[in-house]
Short mmCIF file of C-alpha atoms and ligand atoms in Angstrom, two decimals:
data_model
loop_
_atom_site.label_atom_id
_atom_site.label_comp_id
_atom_site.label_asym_id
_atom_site.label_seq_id
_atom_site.Cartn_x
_atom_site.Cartn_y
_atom_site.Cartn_z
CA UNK A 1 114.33 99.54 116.42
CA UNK A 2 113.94 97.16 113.83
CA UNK A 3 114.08 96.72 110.28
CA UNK A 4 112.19 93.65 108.78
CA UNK A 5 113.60 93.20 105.37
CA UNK A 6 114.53 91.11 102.23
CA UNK A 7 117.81 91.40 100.60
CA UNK A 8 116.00 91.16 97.34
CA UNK A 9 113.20 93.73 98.37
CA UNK A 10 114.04 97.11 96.33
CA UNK A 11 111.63 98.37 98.56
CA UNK A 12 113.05 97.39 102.11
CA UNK A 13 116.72 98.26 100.19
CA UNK A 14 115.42 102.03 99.69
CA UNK A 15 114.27 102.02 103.45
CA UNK A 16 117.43 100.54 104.64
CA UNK A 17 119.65 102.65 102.51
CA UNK A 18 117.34 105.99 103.81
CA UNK A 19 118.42 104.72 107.30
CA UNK A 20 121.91 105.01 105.92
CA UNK A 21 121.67 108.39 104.87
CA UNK A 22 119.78 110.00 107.44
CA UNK A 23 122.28 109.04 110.14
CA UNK A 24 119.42 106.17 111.76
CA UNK A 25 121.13 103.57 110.42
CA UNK A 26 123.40 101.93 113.99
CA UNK A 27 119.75 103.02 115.59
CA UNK A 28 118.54 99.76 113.52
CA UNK A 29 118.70 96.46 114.16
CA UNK A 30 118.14 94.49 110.68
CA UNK A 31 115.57 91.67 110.65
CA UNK A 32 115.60 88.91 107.85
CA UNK A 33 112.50 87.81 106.53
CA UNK A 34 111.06 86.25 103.48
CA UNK A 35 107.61 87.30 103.17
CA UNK A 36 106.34 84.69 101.14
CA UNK A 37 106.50 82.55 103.92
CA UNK A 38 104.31 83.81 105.85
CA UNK A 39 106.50 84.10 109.07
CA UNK A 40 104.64 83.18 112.35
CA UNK A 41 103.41 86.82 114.26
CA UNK A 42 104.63 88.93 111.02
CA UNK A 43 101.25 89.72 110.29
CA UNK A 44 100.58 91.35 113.86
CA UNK A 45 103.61 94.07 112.43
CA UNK A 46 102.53 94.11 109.02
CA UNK A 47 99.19 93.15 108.33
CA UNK A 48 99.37 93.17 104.59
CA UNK A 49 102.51 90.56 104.96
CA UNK A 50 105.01 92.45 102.77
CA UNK A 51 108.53 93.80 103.79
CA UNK A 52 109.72 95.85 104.91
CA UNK A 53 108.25 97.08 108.26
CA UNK A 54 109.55 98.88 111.09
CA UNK A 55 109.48 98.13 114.94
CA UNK A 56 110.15 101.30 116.36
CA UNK A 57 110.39 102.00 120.21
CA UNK A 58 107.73 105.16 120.24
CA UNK A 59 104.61 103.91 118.50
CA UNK A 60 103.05 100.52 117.18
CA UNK A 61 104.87 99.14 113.95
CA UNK A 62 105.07 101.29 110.58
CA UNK A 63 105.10 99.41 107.22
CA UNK A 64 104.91 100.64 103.75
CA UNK A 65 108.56 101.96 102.43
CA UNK A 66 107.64 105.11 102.41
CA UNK A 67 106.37 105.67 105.26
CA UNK A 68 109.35 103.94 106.99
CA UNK A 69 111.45 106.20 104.85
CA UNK A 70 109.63 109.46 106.03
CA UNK A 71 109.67 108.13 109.67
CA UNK A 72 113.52 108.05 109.47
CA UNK A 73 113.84 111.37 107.88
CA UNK A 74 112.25 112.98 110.72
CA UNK A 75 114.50 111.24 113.34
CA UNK A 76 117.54 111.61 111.69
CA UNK A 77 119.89 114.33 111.28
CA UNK A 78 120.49 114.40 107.99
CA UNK A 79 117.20 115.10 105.97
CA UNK A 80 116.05 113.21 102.28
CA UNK A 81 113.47 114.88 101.87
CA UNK A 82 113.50 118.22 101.50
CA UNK A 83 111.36 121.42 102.76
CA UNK A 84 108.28 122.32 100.65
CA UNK A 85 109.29 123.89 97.55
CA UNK A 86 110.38 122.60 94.26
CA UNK A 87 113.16 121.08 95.40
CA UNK A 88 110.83 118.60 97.18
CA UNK A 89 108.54 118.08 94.58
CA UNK A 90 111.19 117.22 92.17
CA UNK A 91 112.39 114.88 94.87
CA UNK A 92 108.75 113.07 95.10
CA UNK A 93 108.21 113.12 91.10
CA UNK A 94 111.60 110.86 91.18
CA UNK A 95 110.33 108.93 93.98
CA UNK A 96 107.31 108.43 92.11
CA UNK A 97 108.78 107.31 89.22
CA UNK A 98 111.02 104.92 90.83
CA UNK A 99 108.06 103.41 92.85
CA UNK A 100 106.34 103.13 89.64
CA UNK A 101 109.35 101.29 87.80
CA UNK A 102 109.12 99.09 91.19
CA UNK A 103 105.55 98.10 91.10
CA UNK A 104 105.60 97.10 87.36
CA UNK A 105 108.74 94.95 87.76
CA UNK A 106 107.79 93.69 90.59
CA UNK A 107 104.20 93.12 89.16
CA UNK A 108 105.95 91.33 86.22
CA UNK A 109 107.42 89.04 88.51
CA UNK A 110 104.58 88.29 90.30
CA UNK A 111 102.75 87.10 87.59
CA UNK A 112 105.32 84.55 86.65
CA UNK A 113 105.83 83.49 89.85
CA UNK A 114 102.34 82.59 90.98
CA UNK A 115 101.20 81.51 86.49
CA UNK A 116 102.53 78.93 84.56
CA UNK A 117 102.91 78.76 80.53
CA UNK A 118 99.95 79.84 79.04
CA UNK A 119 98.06 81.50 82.04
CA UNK A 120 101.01 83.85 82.09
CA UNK A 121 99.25 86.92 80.46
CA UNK A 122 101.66 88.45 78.21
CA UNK A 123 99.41 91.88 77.86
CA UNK A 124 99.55 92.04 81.37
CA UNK A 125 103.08 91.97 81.03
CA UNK A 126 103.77 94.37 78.04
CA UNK A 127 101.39 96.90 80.43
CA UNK A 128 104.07 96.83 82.89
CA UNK A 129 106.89 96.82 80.64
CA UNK A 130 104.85 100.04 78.80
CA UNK A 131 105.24 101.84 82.56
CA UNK A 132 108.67 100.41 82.92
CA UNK A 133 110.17 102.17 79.84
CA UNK A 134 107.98 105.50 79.90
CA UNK A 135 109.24 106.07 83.45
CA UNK A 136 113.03 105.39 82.87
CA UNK A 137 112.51 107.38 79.51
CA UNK A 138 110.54 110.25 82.14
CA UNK A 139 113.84 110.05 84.25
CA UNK A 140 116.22 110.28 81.46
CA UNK A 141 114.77 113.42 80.22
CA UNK A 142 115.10 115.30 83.58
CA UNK A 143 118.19 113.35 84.80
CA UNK A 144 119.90 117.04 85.39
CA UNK A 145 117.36 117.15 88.27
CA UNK A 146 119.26 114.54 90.17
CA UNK A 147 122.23 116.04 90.95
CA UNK A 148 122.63 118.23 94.27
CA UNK A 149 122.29 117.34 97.82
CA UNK A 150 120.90 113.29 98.45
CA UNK A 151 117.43 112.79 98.62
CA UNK A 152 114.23 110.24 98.51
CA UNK A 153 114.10 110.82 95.06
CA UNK A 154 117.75 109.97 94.49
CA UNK A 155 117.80 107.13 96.45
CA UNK A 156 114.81 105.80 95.31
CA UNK A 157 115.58 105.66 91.31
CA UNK A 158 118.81 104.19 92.56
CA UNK A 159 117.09 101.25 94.09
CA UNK A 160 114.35 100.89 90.84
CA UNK A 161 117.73 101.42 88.65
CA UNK A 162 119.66 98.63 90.96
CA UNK A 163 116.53 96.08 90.60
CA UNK A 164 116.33 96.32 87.01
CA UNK A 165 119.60 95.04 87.17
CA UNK A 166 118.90 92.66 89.53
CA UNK A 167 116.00 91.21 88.01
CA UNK A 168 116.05 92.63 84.37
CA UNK A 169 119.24 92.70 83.25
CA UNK A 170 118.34 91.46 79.56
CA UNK A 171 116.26 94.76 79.10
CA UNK A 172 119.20 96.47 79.86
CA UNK A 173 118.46 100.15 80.87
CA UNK A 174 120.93 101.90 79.91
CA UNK A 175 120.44 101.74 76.34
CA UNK A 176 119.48 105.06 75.02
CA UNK A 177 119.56 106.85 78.33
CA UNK A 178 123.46 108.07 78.63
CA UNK A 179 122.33 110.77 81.32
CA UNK A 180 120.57 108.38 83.81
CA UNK A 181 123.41 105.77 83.30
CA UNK A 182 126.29 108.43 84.21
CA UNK A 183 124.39 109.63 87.48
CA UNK A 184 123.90 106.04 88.55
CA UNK A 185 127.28 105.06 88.06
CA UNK A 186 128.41 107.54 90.76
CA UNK A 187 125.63 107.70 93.23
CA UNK A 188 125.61 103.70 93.24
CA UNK A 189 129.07 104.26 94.40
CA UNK A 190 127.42 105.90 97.94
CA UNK A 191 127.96 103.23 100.89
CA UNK A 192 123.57 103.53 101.03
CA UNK A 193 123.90 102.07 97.99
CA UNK A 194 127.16 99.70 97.09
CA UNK A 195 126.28 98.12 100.80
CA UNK A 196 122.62 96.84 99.98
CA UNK A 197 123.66 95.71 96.71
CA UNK A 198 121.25 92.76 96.41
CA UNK A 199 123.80 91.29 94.21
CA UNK A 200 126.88 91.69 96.83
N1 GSH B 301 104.29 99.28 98.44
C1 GSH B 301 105.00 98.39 99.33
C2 GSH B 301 105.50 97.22 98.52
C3 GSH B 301 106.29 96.21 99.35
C4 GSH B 301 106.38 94.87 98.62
O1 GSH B 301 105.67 94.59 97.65
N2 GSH B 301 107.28 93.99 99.12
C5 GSH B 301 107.37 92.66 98.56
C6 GSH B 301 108.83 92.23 98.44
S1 GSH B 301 109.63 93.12 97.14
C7 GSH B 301 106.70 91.69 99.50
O2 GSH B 301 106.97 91.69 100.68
N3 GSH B 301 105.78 90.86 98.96
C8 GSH B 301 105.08 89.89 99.72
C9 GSH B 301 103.62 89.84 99.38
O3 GSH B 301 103.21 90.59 98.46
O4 GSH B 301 102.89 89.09 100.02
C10 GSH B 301 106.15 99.17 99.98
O5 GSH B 301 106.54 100.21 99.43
O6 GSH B 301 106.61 98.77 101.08
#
């Protein structure tokens, strides 16, 4: 199989780290690839262009993170994501959360990326910022829920944490939010984590 992915991508990092922890990981060949250039055939594996997406050996190509990350779960041995119960829909509340943190920043960067001074809209920013914050402040307040046994939901707040500190660094997350900062401090110790450090 393989992984198309961007170093920088929090979103291929959370597939490639699920790959990690469910085992599927030396089944997985990874594939640089920078989107935004439009990379001749990539659009045949991923029609909507974006990393990261998955050439698999048992189906046409799967793209979407989370869908990747699902796909892996069920050939792995190890399982992220739990059986139905609460346990799994705490697990998808943090996933949610930390796709939400992900889309904002992401968004935020987008805008400055493809503006320039004044058509950068800063309400359009302070929007995403507004999700940013209420999320990390959501995850703060129920950071007792991520401790236990790894899952989607653990490993996706660590990617959302790890690209706010990527790309955010001045907002600095941490203030105000002791709990989340002490549970990321350890679980970005896992190899899933310390070995797609964007910043290694
Ligand atoms: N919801 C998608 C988001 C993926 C995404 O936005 N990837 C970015 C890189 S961080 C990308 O490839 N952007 C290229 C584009 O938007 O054309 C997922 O979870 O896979």
């Amino acid at each position: 199989m393989k992984l198309y992915y961007a170093a920088a991508s929090p979103y291929a990092r959370k597939a490639h780290a699920t790959a990690i922890e469910t085992g599927m990981a030396n089944k997985i060949e990874m594939e640089p690839t920078s989107p935004w250039t439009d990379p001749d055939g990539y659009r045949d594996i991923n029609p909507v262009g974006k990393v990261p997406a998955l050439v698999r050996d048992d189906g046409p190509p799967l793209y979407q993170s989370n869908v990747i990350c699902e796909y892996l779960d069920a050939q792995g041995d190890t399982k992220v994501y739990p059986a139905v119960g609460p346990a799994r829909w705490t697990a998808l509340r943090q996933l949610a959360a930390a796709d939400g943190i992900l889309d904002a920043s992401v968004h935020s960067r987008m805008e400055s990326m493809f503006h320039e001074g004044e058509a950068i809209s800063q309400k359009f920013l302070d929007r995403q910022e507004l999700s940013v914050v209420a999320a990390l402040d959501q995850l703060e307040g129920e950071a007792d829920d991520l401790n236990g046994p790894v899952t989607i939901g653990q490993i996706a707040v660590a990617c959302a944490l790890g690209y706010r500190d990527f790309r955010f660094a001045d907002a600095n997350w941490r203030a105000g939010r002791p709990k989340l900062a002490a549970w990321y401090d350890v679980f970005a110790a896992r190899p899933s984590i310390a070995d797609t450090n964007p910043d290694a």
